[in-house]
Coordinates of C-alpha atoms in Angstrom, one line a residue:
Chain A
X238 CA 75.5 95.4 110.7
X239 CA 76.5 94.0 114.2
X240 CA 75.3 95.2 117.5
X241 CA 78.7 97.2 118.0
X242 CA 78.8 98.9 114.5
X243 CA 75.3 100.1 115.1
X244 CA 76.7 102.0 118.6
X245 CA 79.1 103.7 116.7
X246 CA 79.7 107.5 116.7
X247 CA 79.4 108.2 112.9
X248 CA 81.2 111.0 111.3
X249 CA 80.9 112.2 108.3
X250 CA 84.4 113.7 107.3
X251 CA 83.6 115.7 104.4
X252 CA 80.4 117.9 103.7
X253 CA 80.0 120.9 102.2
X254 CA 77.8 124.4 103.1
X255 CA 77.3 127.7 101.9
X256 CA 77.2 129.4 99.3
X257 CA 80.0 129.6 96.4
X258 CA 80.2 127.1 93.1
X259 CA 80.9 123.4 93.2
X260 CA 84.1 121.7 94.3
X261 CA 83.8 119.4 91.1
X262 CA 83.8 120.8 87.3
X263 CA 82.0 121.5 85.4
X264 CA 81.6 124.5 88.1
X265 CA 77.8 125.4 89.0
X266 CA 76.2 128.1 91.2
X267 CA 75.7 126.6 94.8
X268 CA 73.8 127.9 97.8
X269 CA 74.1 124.7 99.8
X270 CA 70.8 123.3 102.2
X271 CA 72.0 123.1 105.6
X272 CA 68.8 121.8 106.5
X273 CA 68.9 119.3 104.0
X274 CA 71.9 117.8 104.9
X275 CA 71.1 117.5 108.5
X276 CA 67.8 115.9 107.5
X277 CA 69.1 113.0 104.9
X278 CA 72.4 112.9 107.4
X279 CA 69.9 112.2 110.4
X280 CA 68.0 109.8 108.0
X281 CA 71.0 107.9 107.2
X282 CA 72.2 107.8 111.0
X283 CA 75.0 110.0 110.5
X284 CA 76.2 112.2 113.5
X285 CA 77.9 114.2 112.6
X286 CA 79.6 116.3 109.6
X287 CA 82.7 118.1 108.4
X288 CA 81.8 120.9 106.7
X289 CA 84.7 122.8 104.0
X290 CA 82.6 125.9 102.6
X291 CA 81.3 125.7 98.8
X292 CA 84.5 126.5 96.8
X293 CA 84.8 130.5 96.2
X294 CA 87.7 132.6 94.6
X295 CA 88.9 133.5 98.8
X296 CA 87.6 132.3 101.8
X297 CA 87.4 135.3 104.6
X298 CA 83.8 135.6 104.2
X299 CA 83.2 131.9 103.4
X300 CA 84.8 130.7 106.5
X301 CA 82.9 133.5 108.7
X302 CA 79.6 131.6 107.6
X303 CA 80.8 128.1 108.2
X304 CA 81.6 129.0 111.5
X305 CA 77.9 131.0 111.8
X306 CA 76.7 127.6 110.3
X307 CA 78.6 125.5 113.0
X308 CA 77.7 127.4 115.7
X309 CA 73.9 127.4 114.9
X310 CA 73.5 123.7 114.7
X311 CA 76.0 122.8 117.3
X312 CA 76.8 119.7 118.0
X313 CA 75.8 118.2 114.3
X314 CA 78.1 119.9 112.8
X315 CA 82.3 120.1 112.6
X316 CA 84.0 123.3 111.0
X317 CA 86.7 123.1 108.2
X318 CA 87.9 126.5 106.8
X319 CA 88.9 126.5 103.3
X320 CA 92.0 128.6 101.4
X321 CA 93.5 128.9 98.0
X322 CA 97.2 128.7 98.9
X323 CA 97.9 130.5 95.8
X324 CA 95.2 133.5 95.6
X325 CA 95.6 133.8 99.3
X326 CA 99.0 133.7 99.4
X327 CA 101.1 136.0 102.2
X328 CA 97.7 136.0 104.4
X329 CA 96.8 132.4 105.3
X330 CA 99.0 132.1 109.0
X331 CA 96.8 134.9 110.4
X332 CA 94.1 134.0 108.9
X333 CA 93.9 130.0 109.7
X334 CA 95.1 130.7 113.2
X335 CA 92.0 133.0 113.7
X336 CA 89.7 130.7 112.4
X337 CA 90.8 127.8 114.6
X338 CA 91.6 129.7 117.3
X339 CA 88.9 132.3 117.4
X340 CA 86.2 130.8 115.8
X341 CA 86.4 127.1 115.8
X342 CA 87.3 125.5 112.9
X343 CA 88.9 122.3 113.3
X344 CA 90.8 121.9 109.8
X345 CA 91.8 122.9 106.1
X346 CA 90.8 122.5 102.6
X347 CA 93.3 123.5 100.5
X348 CA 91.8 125.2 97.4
X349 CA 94.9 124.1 94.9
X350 CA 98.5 122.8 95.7
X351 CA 99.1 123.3 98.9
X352 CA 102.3 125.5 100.1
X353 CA 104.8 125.4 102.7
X354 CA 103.1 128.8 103.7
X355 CA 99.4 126.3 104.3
X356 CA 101.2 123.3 105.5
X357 CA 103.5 125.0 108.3
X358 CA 100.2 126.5 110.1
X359 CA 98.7 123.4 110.1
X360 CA 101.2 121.4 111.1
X361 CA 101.5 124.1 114.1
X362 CA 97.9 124.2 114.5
X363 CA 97.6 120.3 114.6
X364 CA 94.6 120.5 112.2
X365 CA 93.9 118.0 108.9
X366 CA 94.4 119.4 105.6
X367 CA 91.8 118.2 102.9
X368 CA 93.8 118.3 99.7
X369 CA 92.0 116.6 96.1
X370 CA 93.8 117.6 93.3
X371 CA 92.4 118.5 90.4
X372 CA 94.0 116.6 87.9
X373 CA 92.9 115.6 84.2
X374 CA 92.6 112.0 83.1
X375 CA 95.7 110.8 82.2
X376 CA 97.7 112.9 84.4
X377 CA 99.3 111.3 87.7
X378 CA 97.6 111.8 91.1
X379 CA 101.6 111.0 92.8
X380 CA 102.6 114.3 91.3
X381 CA 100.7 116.2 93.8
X382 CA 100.5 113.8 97.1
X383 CA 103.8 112.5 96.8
X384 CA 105.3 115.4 97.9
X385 CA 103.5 117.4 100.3
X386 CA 103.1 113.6 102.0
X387 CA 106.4 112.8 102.2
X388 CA 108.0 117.3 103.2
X389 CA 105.0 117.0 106.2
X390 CA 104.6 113.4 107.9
X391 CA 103.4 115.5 110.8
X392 CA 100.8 116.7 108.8
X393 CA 97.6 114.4 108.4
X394 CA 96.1 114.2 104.8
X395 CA 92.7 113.7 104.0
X396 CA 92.2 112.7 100.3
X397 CA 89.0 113.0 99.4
X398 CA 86.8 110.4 96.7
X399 CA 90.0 107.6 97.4
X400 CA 91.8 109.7 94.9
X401 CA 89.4 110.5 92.0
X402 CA 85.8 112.3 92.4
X403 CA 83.4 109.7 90.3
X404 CA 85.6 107.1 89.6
X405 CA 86.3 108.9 86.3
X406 CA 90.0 107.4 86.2
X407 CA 90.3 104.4 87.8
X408 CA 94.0 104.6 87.9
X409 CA 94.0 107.1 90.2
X410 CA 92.2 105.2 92.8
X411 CA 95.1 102.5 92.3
X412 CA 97.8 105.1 93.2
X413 CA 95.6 106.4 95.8
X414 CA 96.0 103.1 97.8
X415 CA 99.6 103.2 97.4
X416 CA 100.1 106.7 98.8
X417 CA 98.6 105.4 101.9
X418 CA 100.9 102.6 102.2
X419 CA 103.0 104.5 101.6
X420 CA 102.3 107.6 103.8
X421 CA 100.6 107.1 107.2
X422 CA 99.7 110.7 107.2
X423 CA 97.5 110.1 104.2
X424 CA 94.2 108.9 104.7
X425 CA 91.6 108.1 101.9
X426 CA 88.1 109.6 102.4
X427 CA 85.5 107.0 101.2
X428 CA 82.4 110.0 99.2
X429 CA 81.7 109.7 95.7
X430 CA 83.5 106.8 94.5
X431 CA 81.2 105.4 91.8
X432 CA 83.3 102.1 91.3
X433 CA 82.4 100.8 94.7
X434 CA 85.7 97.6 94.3
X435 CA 87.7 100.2 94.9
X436 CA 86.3 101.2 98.4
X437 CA 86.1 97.3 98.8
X438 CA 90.5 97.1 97.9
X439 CA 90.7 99.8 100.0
X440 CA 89.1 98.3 102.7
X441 CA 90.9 94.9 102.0
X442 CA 94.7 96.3 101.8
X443 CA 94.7 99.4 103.9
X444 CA 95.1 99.9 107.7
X445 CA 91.5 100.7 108.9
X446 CA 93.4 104.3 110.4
X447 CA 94.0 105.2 107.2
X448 CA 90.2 104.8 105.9
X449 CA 87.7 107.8 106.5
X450 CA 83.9 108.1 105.9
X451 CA 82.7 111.2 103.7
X452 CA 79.8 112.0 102.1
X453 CA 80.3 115.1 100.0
X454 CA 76.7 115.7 101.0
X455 CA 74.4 117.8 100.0
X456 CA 76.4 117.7 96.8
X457 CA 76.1 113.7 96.8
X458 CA 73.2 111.7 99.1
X459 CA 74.7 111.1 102.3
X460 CA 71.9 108.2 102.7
X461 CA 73.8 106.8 99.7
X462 CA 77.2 107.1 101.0
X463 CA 76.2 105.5 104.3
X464 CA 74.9 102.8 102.5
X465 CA 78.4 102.3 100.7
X466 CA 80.1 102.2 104.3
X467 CA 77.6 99.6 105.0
X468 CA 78.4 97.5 102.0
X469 CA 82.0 97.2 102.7
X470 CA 81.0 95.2 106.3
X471 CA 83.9 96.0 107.8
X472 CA 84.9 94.3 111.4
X473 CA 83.3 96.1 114.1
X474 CA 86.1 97.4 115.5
X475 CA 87.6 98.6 112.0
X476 CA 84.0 99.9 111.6
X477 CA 84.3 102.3 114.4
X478 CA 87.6 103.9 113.1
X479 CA 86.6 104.3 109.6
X480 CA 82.7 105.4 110.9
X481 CA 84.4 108.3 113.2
X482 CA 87.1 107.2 115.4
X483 CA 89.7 108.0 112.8
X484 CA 88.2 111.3 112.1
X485 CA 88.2 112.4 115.6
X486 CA 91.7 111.7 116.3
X487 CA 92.7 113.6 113.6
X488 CA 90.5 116.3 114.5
X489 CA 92.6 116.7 118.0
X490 CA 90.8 118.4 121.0
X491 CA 88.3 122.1 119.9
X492 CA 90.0 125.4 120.8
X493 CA 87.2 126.9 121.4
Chain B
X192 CA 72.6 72.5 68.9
X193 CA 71.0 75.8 68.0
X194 CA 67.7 76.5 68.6
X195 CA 65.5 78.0 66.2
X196 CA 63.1 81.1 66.5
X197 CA 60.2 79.4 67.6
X198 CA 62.2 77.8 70.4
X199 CA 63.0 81.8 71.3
X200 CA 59.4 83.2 70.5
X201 CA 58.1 86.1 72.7
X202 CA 55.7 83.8 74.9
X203 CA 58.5 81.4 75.8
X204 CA 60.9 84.5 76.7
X205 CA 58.0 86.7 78.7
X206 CA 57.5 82.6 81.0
X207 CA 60.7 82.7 81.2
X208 CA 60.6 86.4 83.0
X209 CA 58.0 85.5 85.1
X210 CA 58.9 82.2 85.9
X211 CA 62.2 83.5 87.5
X212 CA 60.2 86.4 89.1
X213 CA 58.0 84.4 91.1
X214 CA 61.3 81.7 92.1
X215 CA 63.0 85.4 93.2
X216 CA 59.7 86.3 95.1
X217 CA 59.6 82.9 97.1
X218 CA 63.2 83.1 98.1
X219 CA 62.7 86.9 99.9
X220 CA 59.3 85.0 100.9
X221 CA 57.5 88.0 99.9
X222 CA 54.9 88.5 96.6
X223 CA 55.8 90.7 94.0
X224 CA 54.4 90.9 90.4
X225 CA 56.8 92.4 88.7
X226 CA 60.5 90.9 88.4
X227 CA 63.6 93.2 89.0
X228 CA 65.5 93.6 86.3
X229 CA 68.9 95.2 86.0
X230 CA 69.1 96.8 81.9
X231 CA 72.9 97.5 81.6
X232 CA 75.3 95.2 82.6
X233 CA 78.6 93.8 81.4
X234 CA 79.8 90.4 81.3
X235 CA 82.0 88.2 79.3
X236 CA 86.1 88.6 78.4
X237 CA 88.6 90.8 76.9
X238 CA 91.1 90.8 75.1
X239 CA 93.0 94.0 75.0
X240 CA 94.1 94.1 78.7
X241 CA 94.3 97.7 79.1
X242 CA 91.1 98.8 81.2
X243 CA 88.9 96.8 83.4
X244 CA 86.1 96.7 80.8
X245 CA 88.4 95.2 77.9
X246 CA 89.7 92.4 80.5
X247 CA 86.8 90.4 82.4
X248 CA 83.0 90.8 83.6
X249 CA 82.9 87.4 85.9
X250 CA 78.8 86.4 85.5
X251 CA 79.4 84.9 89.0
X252 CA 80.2 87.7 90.7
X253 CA 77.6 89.6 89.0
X254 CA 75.3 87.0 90.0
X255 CA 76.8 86.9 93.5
X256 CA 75.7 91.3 93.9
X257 CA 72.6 90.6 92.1
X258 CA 71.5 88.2 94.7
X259 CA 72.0 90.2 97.4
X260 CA 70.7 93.2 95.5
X261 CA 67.6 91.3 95.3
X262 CA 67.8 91.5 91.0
X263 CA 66.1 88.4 89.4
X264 CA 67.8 88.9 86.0
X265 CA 70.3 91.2 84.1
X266 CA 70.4 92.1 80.6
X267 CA 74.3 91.5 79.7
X268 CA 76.1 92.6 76.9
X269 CA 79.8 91.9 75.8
X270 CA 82.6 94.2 77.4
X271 CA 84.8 96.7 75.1
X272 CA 85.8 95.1 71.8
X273 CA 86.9 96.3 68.3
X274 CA 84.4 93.6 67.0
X275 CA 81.8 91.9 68.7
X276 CA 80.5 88.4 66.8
X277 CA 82.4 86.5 69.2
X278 CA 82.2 88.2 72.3
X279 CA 77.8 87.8 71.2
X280 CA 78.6 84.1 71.2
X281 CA 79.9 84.2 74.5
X282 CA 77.2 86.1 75.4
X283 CA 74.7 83.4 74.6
X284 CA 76.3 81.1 76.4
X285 CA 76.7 82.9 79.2
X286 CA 72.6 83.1 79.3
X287 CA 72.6 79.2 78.9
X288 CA 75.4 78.4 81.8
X289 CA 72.8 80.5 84.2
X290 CA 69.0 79.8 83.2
X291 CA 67.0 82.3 84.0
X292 CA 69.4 85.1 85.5
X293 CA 70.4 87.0 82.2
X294 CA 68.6 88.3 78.8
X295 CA 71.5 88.6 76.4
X296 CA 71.6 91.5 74.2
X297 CA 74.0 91.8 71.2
X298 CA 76.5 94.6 70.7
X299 CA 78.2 96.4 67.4
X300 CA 80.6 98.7 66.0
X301 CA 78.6 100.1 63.6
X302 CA 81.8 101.6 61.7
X303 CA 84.0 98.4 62.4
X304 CA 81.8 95.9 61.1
X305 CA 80.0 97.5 58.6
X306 CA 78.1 95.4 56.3
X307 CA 77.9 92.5 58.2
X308 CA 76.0 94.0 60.8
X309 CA 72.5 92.6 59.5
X310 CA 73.0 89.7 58.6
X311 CA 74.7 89.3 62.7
X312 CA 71.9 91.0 64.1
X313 CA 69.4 89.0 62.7
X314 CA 71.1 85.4 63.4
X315 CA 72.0 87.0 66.5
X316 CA 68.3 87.5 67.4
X317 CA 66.5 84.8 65.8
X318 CA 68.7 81.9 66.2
X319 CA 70.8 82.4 69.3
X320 CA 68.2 84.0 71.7
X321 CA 69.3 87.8 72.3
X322 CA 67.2 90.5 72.5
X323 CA 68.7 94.0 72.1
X324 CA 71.2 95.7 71.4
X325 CA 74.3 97.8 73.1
X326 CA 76.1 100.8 71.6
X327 CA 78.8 102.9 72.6
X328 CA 79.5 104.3 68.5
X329 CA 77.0 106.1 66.9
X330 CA 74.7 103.9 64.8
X331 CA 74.3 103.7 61.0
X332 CA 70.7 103.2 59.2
X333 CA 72.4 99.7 58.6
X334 CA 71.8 99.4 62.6
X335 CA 68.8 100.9 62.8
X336 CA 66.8 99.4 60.4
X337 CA 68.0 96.4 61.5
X338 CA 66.7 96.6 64.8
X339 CA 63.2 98.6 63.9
X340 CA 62.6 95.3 62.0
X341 CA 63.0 93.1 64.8
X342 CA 61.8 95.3 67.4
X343 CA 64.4 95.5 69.9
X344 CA 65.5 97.9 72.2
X345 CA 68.5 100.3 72.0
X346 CA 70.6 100.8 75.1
X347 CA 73.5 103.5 74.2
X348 CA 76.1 105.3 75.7
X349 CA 76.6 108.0 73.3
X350 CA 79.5 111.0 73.2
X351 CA 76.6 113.6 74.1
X352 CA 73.4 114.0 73.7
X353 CA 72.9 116.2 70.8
X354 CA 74.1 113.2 68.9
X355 CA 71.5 110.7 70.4
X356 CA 68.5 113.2 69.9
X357 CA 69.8 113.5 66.1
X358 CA 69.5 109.5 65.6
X359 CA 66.3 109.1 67.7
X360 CA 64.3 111.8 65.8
X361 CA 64.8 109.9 62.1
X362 CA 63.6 106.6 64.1
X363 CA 60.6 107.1 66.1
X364 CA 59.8 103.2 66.3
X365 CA 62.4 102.1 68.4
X366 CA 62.8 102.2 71.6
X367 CA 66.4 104.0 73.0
X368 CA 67.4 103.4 76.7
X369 CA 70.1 106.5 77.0
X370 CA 72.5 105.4 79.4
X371 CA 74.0 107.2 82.4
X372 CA 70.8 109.4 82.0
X373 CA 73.1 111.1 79.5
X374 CA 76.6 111.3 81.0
X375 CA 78.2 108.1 82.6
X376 CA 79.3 109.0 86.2
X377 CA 78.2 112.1 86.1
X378 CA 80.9 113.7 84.4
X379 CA 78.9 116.2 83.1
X380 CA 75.6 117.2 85.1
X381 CA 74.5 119.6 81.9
X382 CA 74.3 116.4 79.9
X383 CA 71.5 115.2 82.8
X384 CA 69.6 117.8 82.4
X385 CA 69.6 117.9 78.5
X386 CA 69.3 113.8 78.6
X387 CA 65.9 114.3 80.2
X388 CA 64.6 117.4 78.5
X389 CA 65.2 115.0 75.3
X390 CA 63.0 112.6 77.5
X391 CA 60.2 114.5 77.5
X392 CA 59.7 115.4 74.7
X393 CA 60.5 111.8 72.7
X394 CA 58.1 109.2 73.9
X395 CA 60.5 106.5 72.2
X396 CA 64.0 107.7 74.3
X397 CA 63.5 106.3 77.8
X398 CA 66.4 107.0 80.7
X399 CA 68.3 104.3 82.4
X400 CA 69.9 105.0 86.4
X401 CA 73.3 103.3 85.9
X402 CA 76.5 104.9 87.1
X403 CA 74.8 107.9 88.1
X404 CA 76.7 109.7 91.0
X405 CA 74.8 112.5 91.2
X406 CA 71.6 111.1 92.5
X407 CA 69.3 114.4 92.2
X408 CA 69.0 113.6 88.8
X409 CA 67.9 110.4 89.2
X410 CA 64.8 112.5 91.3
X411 CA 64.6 115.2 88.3
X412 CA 64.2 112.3 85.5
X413 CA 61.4 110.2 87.6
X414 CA 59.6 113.8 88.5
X415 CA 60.4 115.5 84.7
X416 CA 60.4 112.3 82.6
X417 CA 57.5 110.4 84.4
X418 CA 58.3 107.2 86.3
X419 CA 57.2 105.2 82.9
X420 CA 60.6 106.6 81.5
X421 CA 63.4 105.5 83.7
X422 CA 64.5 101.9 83.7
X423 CA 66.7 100.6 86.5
X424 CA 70.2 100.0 85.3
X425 CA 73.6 99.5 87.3
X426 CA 76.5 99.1 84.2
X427 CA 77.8 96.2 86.3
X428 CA 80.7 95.2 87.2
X429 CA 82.3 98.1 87.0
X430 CA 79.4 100.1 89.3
X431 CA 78.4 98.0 91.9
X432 CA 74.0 97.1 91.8
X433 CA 73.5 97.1 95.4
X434 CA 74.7 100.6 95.6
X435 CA 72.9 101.3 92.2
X436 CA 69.6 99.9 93.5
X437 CA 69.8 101.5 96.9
X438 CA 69.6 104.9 94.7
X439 CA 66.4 104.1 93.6
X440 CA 64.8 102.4 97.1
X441 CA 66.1 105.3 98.9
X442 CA 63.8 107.3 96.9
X443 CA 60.4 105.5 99.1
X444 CA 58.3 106.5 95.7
X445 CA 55.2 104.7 95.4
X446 CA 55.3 101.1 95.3
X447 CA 53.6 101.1 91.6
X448 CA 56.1 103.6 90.2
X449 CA 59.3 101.8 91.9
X450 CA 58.1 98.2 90.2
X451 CA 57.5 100.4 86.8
X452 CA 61.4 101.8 87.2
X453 CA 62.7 98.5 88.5
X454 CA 61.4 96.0 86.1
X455 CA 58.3 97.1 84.3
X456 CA 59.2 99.3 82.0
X457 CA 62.2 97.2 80.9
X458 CA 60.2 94.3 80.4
X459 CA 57.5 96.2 78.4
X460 CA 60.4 97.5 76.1
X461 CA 61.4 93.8 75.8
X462 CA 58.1 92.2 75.6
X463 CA 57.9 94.2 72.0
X464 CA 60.2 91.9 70.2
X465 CA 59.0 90.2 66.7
X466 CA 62.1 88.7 65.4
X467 CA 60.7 86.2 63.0
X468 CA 61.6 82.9 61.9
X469 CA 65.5 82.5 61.1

């Protein structure tokens, strides 16, 4: 790694705390290591982390202790709230508006399609909105991006795994790269991609804006992930966006 | 010309190992004893078009990672086919274009190419120089026999692994590499933890790294399974070695138990073979 990519702020876009069940299925229990993910994030020279809360049926509560979480290991970490547009449904302006406002939280995950309801306070709230859809093989990851991309360009997207958790459907990490060409507001979030040429295309054929670094840590080894980023040597200066640059413009300025 | 089996015996394949390890050692001018061997990767060419692992595996650019990955030599077997006697052929000759970098295993359909499995196998081993075998289909006591007479290993990437425990238990003298420690990227953690409860309590079923995604299983086999069960593996090209090996270095275990994982217990599994005369 060069000199400059070493002085690099590095931000991990996409970690995970709390208690709840697993993003990914099959679902399992979860009560999330904070400590462990600062330790193997500190390890792997990470500063700092994005953390969603463990997935949960609605996220009052599970927002509440990401911001507890934040707070307590301030600066390291980076608060993302997390709602099910659906199950939530009616609720989610005053509630996301709080939680930004009030207490901290810098962005979204949306837990399932996301709805005019979820993209309309974001887009007023100037806050990222983590969308992976969770789609079967065989089924089209455009049917879900395509849309919400194209209704919101104001809105910036963060797709998590560059389209498909585990490389189970390698398709999917094909359409992923053509969303963002063909959406600037969709940007590809590099954790848990186990077929590492498709990080390297992405790296190739996208704009480095469009490119975030994730870990889905504890979940996944953030020592691993950094090691990935590594591996693509990427130009400095594209380094630096992808590394954190990108994340923190998205991020926009705390309100709190 | 082909060789015969004495020009493949077992000394001439276990110089062969070393030879290459001790070339690798000079060139990261350091001394190591043990080679580093990656057990599952892919290489060859497709015909069907339809997937990345029924189109190409490019040996070069396998070689190209495994240099940098710092692995002396891969086992390779054939990409997807329905059949597999000539995708074996290209195989061998894949070993032949690169001295030194690649042990070539066979792979079968047990269901597709029934009957003629043996008498492949065999030719297979003794006259054109490979030394295991790859599975994705369950195999048939045509396969197995096959293979506890020549002493190969097994690497297979069952559909679960109830159905790998039900072959291993009727053949306790070969040696099966599970792939994926059970479940290739991860796609189903339960199928880790099963894959090395079955581990544990089989001394013949050992566990190999590749393709997993969920590294704290790679931990839980090494802790559960011992170190003497898990053999380095990446499933190149399609999962990338450097990323694969960094999952085990990451791991700072003891320098005797990372050479066992990375090379050792591969190479004891291969060092088995007794093929015989053609």
């Amino acid at each position: 790694m060069s000199q400059k990519a070493r002085k690099s702020l590095i931000i991990d876009c996409h970690a995970v705390v709390s208690k709840g069940r697993t993003w990914a299925d099959p679902p399992r229990e979860v009560d999330y290591d904070v400590n462990q993910l600062l330790e193997r994030g500190a390890e792997a020279g990470i500063d700092r982390h994005c953390v969603v809360p463990a997935r949960n049926d609605t996220y009052l509560e599970a927002n509440r202790e990401v911001a507890r979480i934040v707070e307590k290991h301030s600066p390291r970490l980076i608060g993302f709230a997390a709602h099910s547009p659906q199950r939530e449904a009616g609720r989610l302006r005053k509630m996301l508006t709080e939680e930004v406002k009030s207490m901290g939280l810098r962005g979204v995950r949306s837990d399932g399609h996301p709805t005019r309801e979820l993209l309309d306070v974001a887009m007023e709230l100037g806050i990222p909105v983590m969308y992976y859809p969770n789609f079967t093989r065989g089924q089209s990851l455009g049917k879900y991006y395509h849309m919400p991309a194209m209704a919101y360009p104001k809105v910036n997207f963060i797709l998590p795994h560059l389209g498909q958790f585990r490389s189970l459907s390698w398709p999917a990490h094909m359409e992923a790269l053509d969303l963002a060409r063909r959406y600037r507001n969709v940007h590809v979030e590099t954790s848990g991609v186990g077929s590492f040429k498709y990080l390297e295309m992405a790296a190739r054929e996208l704009p480095a804006e469009q490119m975030l670094f994730g870990t889905c840590a504890p979940e996944l080894d953030p020592r691993v992930e950094r090691e990935a980023l590594r591996l693509l040597k990427l130009p400095p200066d594209c380094f630096s966006k992808v590394a954190g640059l990108n994340i923190l413009r998205l991020l926009g300025k705390p309100s709190v | 010309m082909n060789r015969t089996a004495s020009d493949y015996s077992r000394r001439e394949f276990l110089a062969g190992v070393s030879g290459a390890a001790a070339v690798a050692a000079a060139s990261f001018g350091q001394t190591r004893k043990t080679p580093v061997i990656d057990c599952h990767t892919h290489a060859g060419t497709g015909t069907a078009l339809t997937d990345p692992w029924t189109t190409i595996a490019d040996p070069e650019e396998i070689l190209r990672r495994n240099r940098e990955a710092g692995i002396d030599k891969a086992c390779i077997f054939p990409i997807s086919h329905d059949t597999f006697e000539e995708a074996n052929q290209e195989i061998v000759s894949i070993v032949k274009r690169y001295p030194g970098r690649f042990i070539g295993y066979a792979k079968h359909d047990p269901v597709n190419e029934k009957g003629r499995i043996r008498a492949m196998l065999l030719k297979e081993c003794r006259t054109m120089g490979l030394r295991g075998l790859k599975l994705h289909v369950t195999p048939t006591p045509e396969v197995l026999d096959t293979v506890a007479e020549l002493k190969i290993p097994i690497i297979w990437h069952p559909d679960n692994v109830a159905t790998f425990e039900r072959v291993v238990k009727g053949y306790p003298t070969i040696d099966f590499i599970l792939a994926h420690i059970g479940s290739d990227l991860s796609n189903n953690w339960r199928e880790h933890e099963t894959a090395i409860a079955v581990a544990r309590n089989y001394p013949n079923i050992y566990l190999d790294t590749g393709a997993v995604v969920l590294t704290r299983y790679i931990e839980q086999a090494i802790k559960e399974a011992g170190p003497e069960k898990v053999v380095f593996g990446s499933d190149e090209p399609e999962v990338d070695c450097r990323l694969e090996i960094y999952k085990i270095r990451v791991l700072k275990l003891p320098k005797e138990q990372e050479e066992m994982i990375l090379g050792g217990n591969i190479l004891k599994l291969l060092s088995k073979y007794e093929g015989g005369k053609a």
